Short mmCIF file of C-alpha atoms and ligand atoms in Angstrom, two decimals:
data_model
loop_
_atom_site.label_atom_id
_atom_site.label_comp_id
_atom_site.label_asym_id
_atom_site.label_seq_id
_atom_site.Cartn_x
_atom_site.Cartn_y
_atom_site.Cartn_z
CA UNK A 191 -25.41 24.31 -53.71
CA UNK A 192 -25.84 21.68 -56.41
CA UNK A 193 -24.15 18.28 -56.30
CA UNK A 194 -21.78 19.29 -59.12
CA UNK A 195 -20.29 22.28 -57.27
CA UNK A 196 -16.86 21.71 -55.76
CA UNK A 197 -17.33 21.92 -51.99
CA UNK A 198 -14.90 23.42 -49.51
CA UNK A 199 -15.52 20.72 -46.97
CA UNK A 200 -17.59 17.56 -46.65
CA UNK A 201 -18.08 16.19 -43.16
CA UNK A 202 -18.81 12.48 -43.02
CA UNK A 203 -20.72 11.48 -39.90
CA UNK A 204 -22.98 13.31 -37.48
CA UNK A 205 -21.95 12.41 -33.95
CA UNK A 206 -20.53 15.05 -31.61
CA UNK A 207 -17.35 15.30 -33.76
CA UNK A 208 -19.11 15.70 -37.12
CA UNK A 209 -21.71 18.17 -35.91
CA UNK A 210 -19.20 20.28 -34.00
CA UNK A 211 -17.03 20.36 -37.12
CA UNK A 212 -20.16 21.42 -39.04
CA UNK A 213 -20.90 24.27 -36.62
CA UNK A 214 -17.33 25.62 -36.79
CA UNK A 215 -17.01 25.16 -40.56
CA UNK A 216 -20.34 26.93 -41.14
CA UNK A 217 -19.28 29.82 -38.91
CA UNK A 218 -16.03 30.08 -40.89
CA UNK A 219 -18.26 30.51 -43.97
CA UNK A 220 -17.04 27.29 -45.58
CA UNK A 221 -20.64 26.27 -46.47
CA UNK A 222 -20.11 22.72 -45.21
CA UNK A 223 -22.02 19.69 -46.34
CA UNK A 224 -22.52 17.08 -43.64
CA UNK A 225 -23.50 13.58 -44.76
CA UNK A 226 -25.05 12.28 -41.60
CA UNK A 227 -25.44 8.57 -42.36
CA UNK A 228 -28.55 6.56 -41.78
CA UNK A 229 -27.54 2.97 -41.70
CA UNK A 230 -23.73 2.71 -41.65
CA UNK A 231 -22.65 -0.19 -39.47
CA UNK A 232 -26.02 -0.18 -37.75
CA UNK A 233 -25.54 3.42 -36.66
CA UNK A 234 -28.11 6.12 -37.07
CA UNK A 235 -27.70 9.88 -37.49
CA UNK A 236 -26.32 11.35 -34.30
CA UNK A 237 -23.86 8.53 -33.66
CA UNK A 238 -23.45 6.44 -30.54
CA UNK A 239 -25.01 8.96 -28.17
CA UNK A 240 -28.35 8.09 -29.74
CA UNK A 241 -27.97 4.75 -27.94
CA UNK A 242 -27.15 6.30 -24.59
CA UNK A 243 -29.63 7.05 -21.84
CA UNK A 244 -28.89 10.03 -19.67
CA UNK A 245 -25.73 12.02 -20.27
CA UNK A 246 -24.54 13.49 -17.00
CA UNK A 247 -21.03 14.52 -17.96
CA UNK A 248 -21.52 16.85 -20.93
CA UNK A 249 -20.59 20.33 -19.66
CA UNK A 250 -23.37 22.88 -19.71
CA UNK A 251 -26.10 20.42 -18.72
CA UNK A 252 -26.21 20.40 -14.91
CA UNK A 253 -29.60 18.73 -15.22
CA UNK A 254 -28.99 15.50 -17.11
CA UNK A 255 -29.87 15.41 -20.78
CA UNK A 256 -30.71 12.37 -22.92
CA UNK A 257 -28.28 11.39 -25.68
CA UNK A 258 -31.01 11.93 -28.27
CA UNK A 259 -31.85 15.41 -27.03
CA UNK A 260 -28.19 16.40 -26.85
CA UNK A 261 -27.59 15.29 -30.44
CA UNK A 262 -30.75 17.01 -31.65
CA UNK A 263 -29.40 20.22 -30.13
CA UNK A 264 -26.03 19.72 -31.86
CA UNK A 265 -27.85 19.15 -35.15
CA UNK A 266 -30.16 22.15 -34.76
CA UNK A 267 -27.14 24.34 -34.04
CA UNK A 268 -25.26 23.01 -37.09
CA UNK A 269 -28.28 23.72 -39.33
CA UNK A 270 -28.86 27.11 -37.71
CA UNK A 271 -25.27 28.09 -38.51
CA UNK A 272 -25.76 27.16 -42.17
CA UNK A 273 -24.68 23.52 -42.55
CA UNK A 274 -26.34 21.59 -45.36
CA UNK A 275 -27.17 18.10 -44.10
CA UNK A 276 -27.90 15.06 -46.24
CA UNK A 277 -29.23 11.87 -44.70
CA UNK A 278 -27.30 9.19 -46.51
CA UNK A 279 -24.45 6.72 -46.28
CA UNK A 280 -21.15 7.51 -47.93
CA UNK A 281 -20.37 4.43 -50.02
CA UNK A 282 -16.96 5.41 -51.44
CA UNK A 283 -14.35 8.13 -51.33
CA UNK A 284 -11.42 8.70 -53.67
CA UNK A 285 -8.62 10.54 -51.93
CA UNK A 286 -6.20 10.14 -54.83
CA UNK A 287 -8.08 12.80 -56.83
CA UNK A 288 -8.00 16.58 -56.28
CA UNK A 289 -10.60 17.68 -55.47
CA UNK A 290 -11.50 14.56 -53.49
CA UNK A 291 -14.49 12.54 -54.73
CA UNK A 292 -17.31 11.27 -52.54
CA UNK A 293 -20.19 8.94 -53.43
CA UNK A 294 -23.24 8.57 -51.20
CA UNK A 295 -26.55 6.75 -51.22
CA UNK A 296 -29.27 9.01 -49.90
CA UNK A 297 -32.28 7.94 -47.91
CA UNK A 298 -34.42 7.67 -51.07
CA UNK A 299 -31.87 5.29 -52.60
CA UNK A 300 -30.40 7.85 -55.05
CA UNK A 301 -26.67 7.79 -55.69
CA UNK A 302 -25.11 11.21 -55.07
CA UNK A 303 -21.66 12.28 -56.22
CA UNK A 304 -19.67 15.20 -54.80
CA UNK A 305 -16.30 16.85 -55.22
CA UNK A 306 -14.64 18.54 -52.29
CA UNK A 307 -11.37 20.26 -51.44
CA UNK A 308 -11.27 18.88 -47.90
CA UNK A 309 -12.93 16.09 -45.94
CA UNK A 310 -13.51 15.78 -42.22
CA UNK A 311 -14.03 12.09 -41.47
CA UNK A 312 -16.00 11.48 -38.29
CA UNK A 313 -17.68 8.14 -38.87
CA UNK A 314 -17.07 6.99 -35.30
CA UNK A 315 -17.02 3.41 -34.08
CA UNK A 316 -19.50 0.57 -33.63
CA UNK A 317 -20.10 -2.01 -30.95
CA UNK A 318 -18.20 -5.32 -30.92
CA UNK A 319 -19.81 -8.73 -30.47
CA UNK A 320 -18.31 -11.90 -28.99
CA UNK A 321 -18.31 -13.69 -32.35
CA UNK A 322 -20.42 -16.77 -31.62
CA UNK A 323 -22.63 -18.25 -34.33
CA UNK A 324 -25.56 -18.48 -31.90
CA UNK A 325 -25.04 -14.83 -30.98
CA UNK A 326 -25.23 -13.82 -34.64
CA UNK A 327 -28.41 -15.88 -35.20
CA UNK A 328 -30.12 -14.30 -32.20
CA UNK A 329 -29.24 -10.66 -32.90
CA UNK A 330 -32.37 -8.57 -32.41
CA UNK A 331 -34.05 -11.66 -30.91
CA UNK A 332 -32.59 -11.07 -27.49
CA UNK A 333 -28.96 -10.36 -28.40
CA UNK A 334 -28.30 -6.64 -28.36
CA UNK A 335 -25.44 -4.18 -27.99
CA UNK A 336 -27.69 -1.42 -26.70
CA UNK A 337 -29.59 -1.62 -23.45
CA UNK A 338 -31.19 1.77 -23.95
CA UNK A 339 -32.56 0.74 -27.35
CA UNK A 340 -33.74 -2.76 -26.47
CA UNK A 341 -33.96 -3.03 -22.68
CA UNK A 342 -37.64 -2.13 -22.60
CA UNK A 343 -38.45 -5.30 -24.57
CA UNK A 344 -37.31 -7.33 -21.56
CA UNK A 345 -39.25 -5.70 -18.74
CA UNK A 346 -39.44 -7.92 -15.65
CA UNK A 347 -37.25 -10.57 -17.30
CA UNK A 348 -33.82 -11.92 -16.32
CA UNK A 349 -31.03 -10.57 -18.53
CA UNK A 350 -27.27 -10.93 -18.96
CA UNK A 351 -24.71 -8.20 -19.65
CA UNK A 352 -21.22 -9.09 -20.93
CA UNK A 353 -18.16 -6.88 -20.31
CA UNK A 354 -16.17 -5.15 -17.59
CA UNK A 355 -15.82 -1.57 -18.84
CA UNK A 356 -17.87 1.57 -18.18
CA UNK A 357 -20.38 0.61 -20.86
CA UNK A 358 -21.09 -2.75 -19.23
CA UNK A 359 -21.54 -1.05 -15.84
CA UNK A 360 -23.81 1.59 -17.33
CA UNK A 361 -25.92 -0.97 -19.18
CA UNK A 362 -26.20 -3.31 -16.17
CA UNK A 363 -27.25 -0.46 -13.91
CA UNK A 364 -29.73 0.88 -16.46
CA UNK A 365 -31.30 -2.55 -16.95
CA UNK A 366 -31.98 -2.99 -13.24
CA UNK A 367 -34.56 -0.24 -13.65
CA UNK A 368 -36.48 -2.43 -16.10
CA UNK A 369 -35.61 -6.05 -15.59
CA UNK A 370 -36.13 -8.61 -12.84
CA UNK A 371 -32.41 -9.39 -12.52
CA UNK A 372 -29.13 -8.70 -14.27
CA UNK A 373 -26.19 -11.11 -14.39
CA UNK A 374 -22.96 -9.39 -15.33
CA UNK A 375 -20.44 -11.74 -16.97
CA UNK A 376 -16.83 -10.58 -17.08
CA UNK A 377 -13.80 -12.52 -18.26
CA UNK A 378 -11.43 -11.25 -15.56
CA UNK A 379 -11.36 -10.73 -11.78
CA UNK A 380 -11.11 -6.95 -12.12
CA UNK A 381 -13.31 -4.48 -13.89
CA UNK A 382 -11.62 -1.87 -16.03
CA UNK A 383 -14.54 0.50 -15.45
CA UNK A 384 -14.07 3.65 -13.36
CA UNK A 385 -14.46 3.27 -9.58
CA UNK A 386 -17.70 5.26 -9.48
CA UNK A 387 -19.32 3.06 -12.13
CA UNK A 388 -18.07 -0.11 -10.42
CA UNK A 389 -19.47 1.02 -7.07
CA UNK A 390 -22.83 1.65 -8.66
CA UNK A 391 -22.90 -1.93 -9.90
CA UNK A 392 -21.42 -3.75 -6.92
CA UNK A 393 -23.83 -2.01 -4.55
CA UNK A 394 -26.87 -2.79 -6.71
CA UNK A 395 -28.67 -5.82 -5.24
CA UNK A 396 -30.35 -6.67 -8.54
CA UNK A 397 -26.96 -7.32 -10.18
CA UNK A 398 -25.18 -10.66 -9.78
CA UNK A 399 -21.58 -10.66 -10.96
CA UNK A 400 -19.81 -13.65 -12.52
CA UNK A 401 -16.11 -12.76 -12.51
CA UNK A 402 -13.68 -14.81 -14.63
CA UNK A 403 -16.49 -16.20 -16.75
CA UNK A 404 -17.04 -16.18 -20.50
CA UNK A 405 -20.16 -16.80 -22.55
CA UNK A 406 -19.58 -19.94 -24.62
CA UNK A 407 -22.98 -20.15 -26.26
CA UNK A 408 -26.20 -18.21 -26.51
CA UNK A 409 -29.13 -20.59 -26.08
CA UNK A 410 -32.46 -20.40 -27.90
CA UNK A 411 -31.56 -20.71 -31.60
CA UNK A 412 -34.30 -23.35 -32.09
CA UNK A 413 -36.86 -21.25 -30.26
CA UNK A 414 -35.73 -18.21 -32.32
CA UNK A 415 -35.28 -16.14 -29.15
CA UNK A 416 -32.73 -16.04 -26.36
CA UNK A 417 -33.56 -18.44 -23.54
CA UNK A 418 -30.22 -18.41 -21.74
CA UNK A 419 -26.45 -18.37 -22.03
CA UNK A 420 -23.92 -21.10 -21.34
CA UNK A 421 -21.04 -19.70 -19.30
CA UNK A 422 -17.66 -21.15 -18.44
CA UNK A 423 -15.73 -20.39 -15.28
CA UNK A 424 -12.17 -19.73 -16.48
CA UNK A 425 -10.73 -20.53 -13.03
CA UNK A 426 -12.05 -24.09 -12.68
CA UNK A 427 -13.51 -24.92 -16.12
CA UNK A 428 -17.01 -25.38 -14.71
CA UNK A 429 -19.82 -24.84 -17.23
CA UNK A 430 -23.25 -23.53 -16.21
CA UNK A 431 -26.42 -22.24 -17.80
CA UNK A 432 -27.86 -18.85 -16.90
CA UNK A 433 -31.50 -18.60 -17.91
CA UNK A 434 -32.26 -15.20 -19.43
CA UNK A 435 -34.38 -13.52 -22.08
CA UNK A 436 -31.64 -11.25 -23.40
CA UNK A 437 -27.88 -10.85 -23.61
CA UNK A 438 -26.49 -7.34 -23.85
CA UNK A 439 -22.95 -7.25 -25.21
CA UNK A 440 -20.77 -4.36 -24.00
CA UNK A 441 -17.23 -5.35 -24.98
CA UNK A 442 -15.85 -2.35 -26.77
CA UNK A 443 -15.92 -0.89 -30.24
CA UNK A 444 -14.42 -1.02 -33.74
CA UNK A 445 -13.74 2.16 -35.72
CA UNK A 446 -15.81 2.65 -38.88
CA UNK A 447 -12.76 3.13 -41.10
CA UNK A 448 -13.51 0.77 -44.01
CA UNK A 449 -14.23 3.68 -46.37
CA UNK A 450 -10.72 5.01 -45.89
CA UNK A 451 -8.70 1.76 -45.74
CA UNK A 452 -5.83 1.73 -48.21
CA UNK A 453 -6.14 5.47 -48.82
CA UNK A 454 -5.08 6.92 -45.49
CA UNK A 455 -2.71 5.61 -42.84
CA UNK A 456 -4.37 3.61 -40.05
CA UNK A 457 -3.04 2.38 -36.71
CA UNK A 458 -2.65 -1.38 -36.28
CA UNK A 459 -5.92 -1.44 -34.35
CA UNK A 460 -7.76 0.07 -37.33
CA UNK A 461 -8.18 3.63 -36.05
CA UNK A 462 -7.20 6.48 -38.40
CA UNK A 463 -3.75 7.85 -37.63
CA UNK A 464 -3.53 11.56 -36.91
CA UNK A 465 -0.51 13.72 -36.14
CA UNK A 466 -0.55 13.96 -32.30
CA UNK A 467 -2.28 17.10 -31.10
CA UNK A 468 -3.97 17.65 -34.48
CA UNK A 469 -6.62 16.04 -36.68
CA UNK A 470 -4.28 15.92 -39.69
CA UNK A 471 -3.81 12.58 -41.41
CA UNK A 472 -1.07 11.63 -43.87
CA UNK A 473 -3.33 12.88 -46.70
CA UNK A 474 -3.24 16.70 -46.86
CA UNK A 475 -6.76 18.12 -46.68
CA UNK A 476 -8.20 14.95 -45.14
CA UNK A 477 -8.87 15.34 -41.43
CA UNK A 478 -10.16 12.80 -38.91
CA UNK A 479 -12.08 13.61 -35.73
CA UNK A 480 -13.89 11.79 -32.93
CA UNK A 481 -13.91 8.07 -32.19
CA UNK A 482 -12.65 7.22 -35.67
CA UNK A 483 -9.19 8.35 -34.51
CA UNK A 484 -9.48 8.03 -30.73
CA UNK A 485 -9.71 4.77 -28.82
CA UNK A 486 -8.50 6.27 -25.55
CA UNK A 487 -10.90 9.01 -24.47
CA UNK A 488 -14.01 8.30 -26.57
CA UNK A 489 -16.15 10.88 -24.85
CA UNK A 490 -18.73 13.13 -26.45
CA UNK A 491 -16.84 16.17 -25.22
CA UNK A 492 -13.47 15.01 -26.56
CA UNK A 493 -15.07 14.04 -29.87
CA UNK A 494 -16.64 17.50 -30.06
CA UNK A 495 -13.23 19.03 -29.26
CA UNK A 496 -11.52 17.22 -32.12
CA UNK A 497 -14.44 18.12 -34.42
CA UNK A 498 -13.75 21.78 -33.64
CA UNK A 499 -10.03 21.28 -34.29
CA UNK A 500 -10.73 19.58 -37.63
CA UNK A 501 -12.92 22.45 -38.86
CA UNK A 502 -10.33 25.06 -37.86
CA UNK A 503 -7.55 23.01 -39.44
CA UNK A 504 -9.57 22.58 -42.65
CA UNK A 505 -10.18 26.31 -42.74
CA UNK A 506 -6.45 27.03 -42.32
CA UNK A 507 -5.55 24.43 -44.91
CA UNK A 508 -7.95 25.99 -47.42
CA UNK A 509 -6.56 29.48 -46.75
CA UNK A 510 -3.03 28.24 -47.35
CA UNK A 511 -3.72 25.96 -50.30
CA UNK A 512 -6.77 27.46 -51.97
CA UNK A 513 -6.67 31.18 -51.26
CA UNK A 514 -9.56 32.02 -53.66
P1 NAP B 84 -13.80 -0.90 -22.87
O1 NAP B 84 -13.43 0.05 -21.81
O2 NAP B 84 -12.83 -1.22 -23.96
O3 NAP B 84 -14.19 -2.26 -22.13
C1 NAP B 84 -14.49 -3.41 -22.85
C2 NAP B 84 -14.73 -4.54 -21.87
O4 NAP B 84 -15.12 -5.70 -22.61
C3 NAP B 84 -13.48 -4.92 -21.09
O5 NAP B 84 -13.83 -5.18 -19.75
C4 NAP B 84 -13.00 -6.18 -21.80
O6 NAP B 84 -12.39 -7.10 -20.93
C5 NAP B 84 -14.27 -6.79 -22.30
N1 NAP B 84 -14.06 -7.57 -23.53
C6 NAP B 84 -13.45 -7.17 -24.68
N2 NAP B 84 -13.51 -8.15 -25.61
C7 NAP B 84 -14.16 -9.19 -25.02
C8 NAP B 84 -14.54 -10.46 -25.48
N3 NAP B 84 -14.27 -10.89 -26.72
N4 NAP B 84 -15.20 -11.28 -24.61
C9 NAP B 84 -15.50 -10.86 -23.37
N5 NAP B 84 -15.20 -9.64 -22.88
C10 NAP B 84 -14.52 -8.82 -23.71
O7 NAP B 84 -15.15 -0.49 -23.62
P2 NAP B 84 -16.39 0.36 -23.09
O8 NAP B 84 -16.87 -0.13 -21.79
O9 NAP B 84 -17.33 0.35 -24.23
O10 NAP B 84 -15.84 1.83 -22.87
C11 NAP B 84 -15.20 2.51 -23.95
C12 NAP B 84 -14.76 3.89 -23.50
O11 NAP B 84 -15.91 4.72 -23.27
C13 NAP B 84 -13.98 3.88 -22.21
O12 NAP B 84 -12.97 4.85 -22.29
C14 NAP B 84 -15.00 4.26 -21.18
O13 NAP B 84 -14.43 4.89 -20.04
C15 NAP B 84 -15.90 5.22 -21.94
N6 NAP B 84 -17.28 5.22 -21.39
C16 NAP B 84 -17.61 6.18 -20.48
C17 NAP B 84 -18.89 6.23 -19.95
C18 NAP B 84 -19.23 7.31 -18.98
O14 NAP B 84 -18.32 7.96 -18.47
N7 NAP B 84 -20.50 7.56 -18.69
C19 NAP B 84 -19.85 5.28 -20.33
C20 NAP B 84 -19.49 4.30 -21.26
C21 NAP B 84 -18.19 4.28 -21.78
P3 NAP B 84 -10.95 -6.81 -20.30
O15 NAP B 84 -11.18 -5.81 -19.22
O16 NAP B 84 -10.53 -8.14 -19.79
O17 NAP B 84 -10.08 -6.30 -21.41
#
């Protein structure tokens, strides 16, 4: 199709939600266009699973599969079913027009402009940081939000992981396979991670846990690389330095909803609002799937499930509203 044709459906994002929506929309003969993103919010095509090591909980893979391989399989299947994929970042959408309008910057730097009857938004979420100036200055110089991406740079070094959820447990455990030691810093006495993940961490002798501690400062700005972190014990106010070569931040995510702000209803926490049990938003023909609208489950399999729902809902919406 050419850029000037009015599309049935444009899918924005290429994580499990976007690519599952692509597979279902292609099979429904909607000739979907998926704009997979290449730099949005630091994400790369394939979404957050590209930053994950082994995926052991995606059904159908009794032998573990890497996040990258799983997403490559999703993508191959979407293409095989007839999805057109463009590598590019969507820079703007106009949901006040019918058909909707979508602008994107492709990987060669060309601006692309599309019109579409429906949109499935599946831009996902990105990692949060603590918000310290020193942390910002040392990003990619020892401060990272992805152990799988950057852990190998710190082989046989001491590292710190911040957070108390499943991601922090997963990252801490993963890093013990590479690094000399891991200090896990968590602001409370209890982890919110699942029991299995907690057990994996508490039984790992290479992991030291600092409960009720926060990172006050990342050290090493002058040296231009992380040399340690200054931590504060919230129980007694004591301040200490932990020498380390890297700090991995694993403190949750923010939905990538900026494109849609002011055009579609959002929850107070910034996630796109959908009618419960559906992927419908308050804008007819605009559907949201995956982590962009889900801060509770956030699993590849649930994201894929809502991607499927979105494609089927888009198909039904087109049949009802655009029968030709
Ligand atoms: P999360 O569950 O929201 O946990 C975030 C952690 O960061 C919490 O422990 C929180 O502390 C802490 N935190 C938040 N803001 C902080 C700040 N400013 N300073 C210090 N600490 C801060 O996020 P997640 O671990 O990324 O997990 C997200 C979802 O993905 C969860 O549903 C999780 O189960 C799922 N997940 C599953 C797997 C798996 O099954 N293999 C792996 C990874 C993630 P508090 O506890 O005090 O709030």
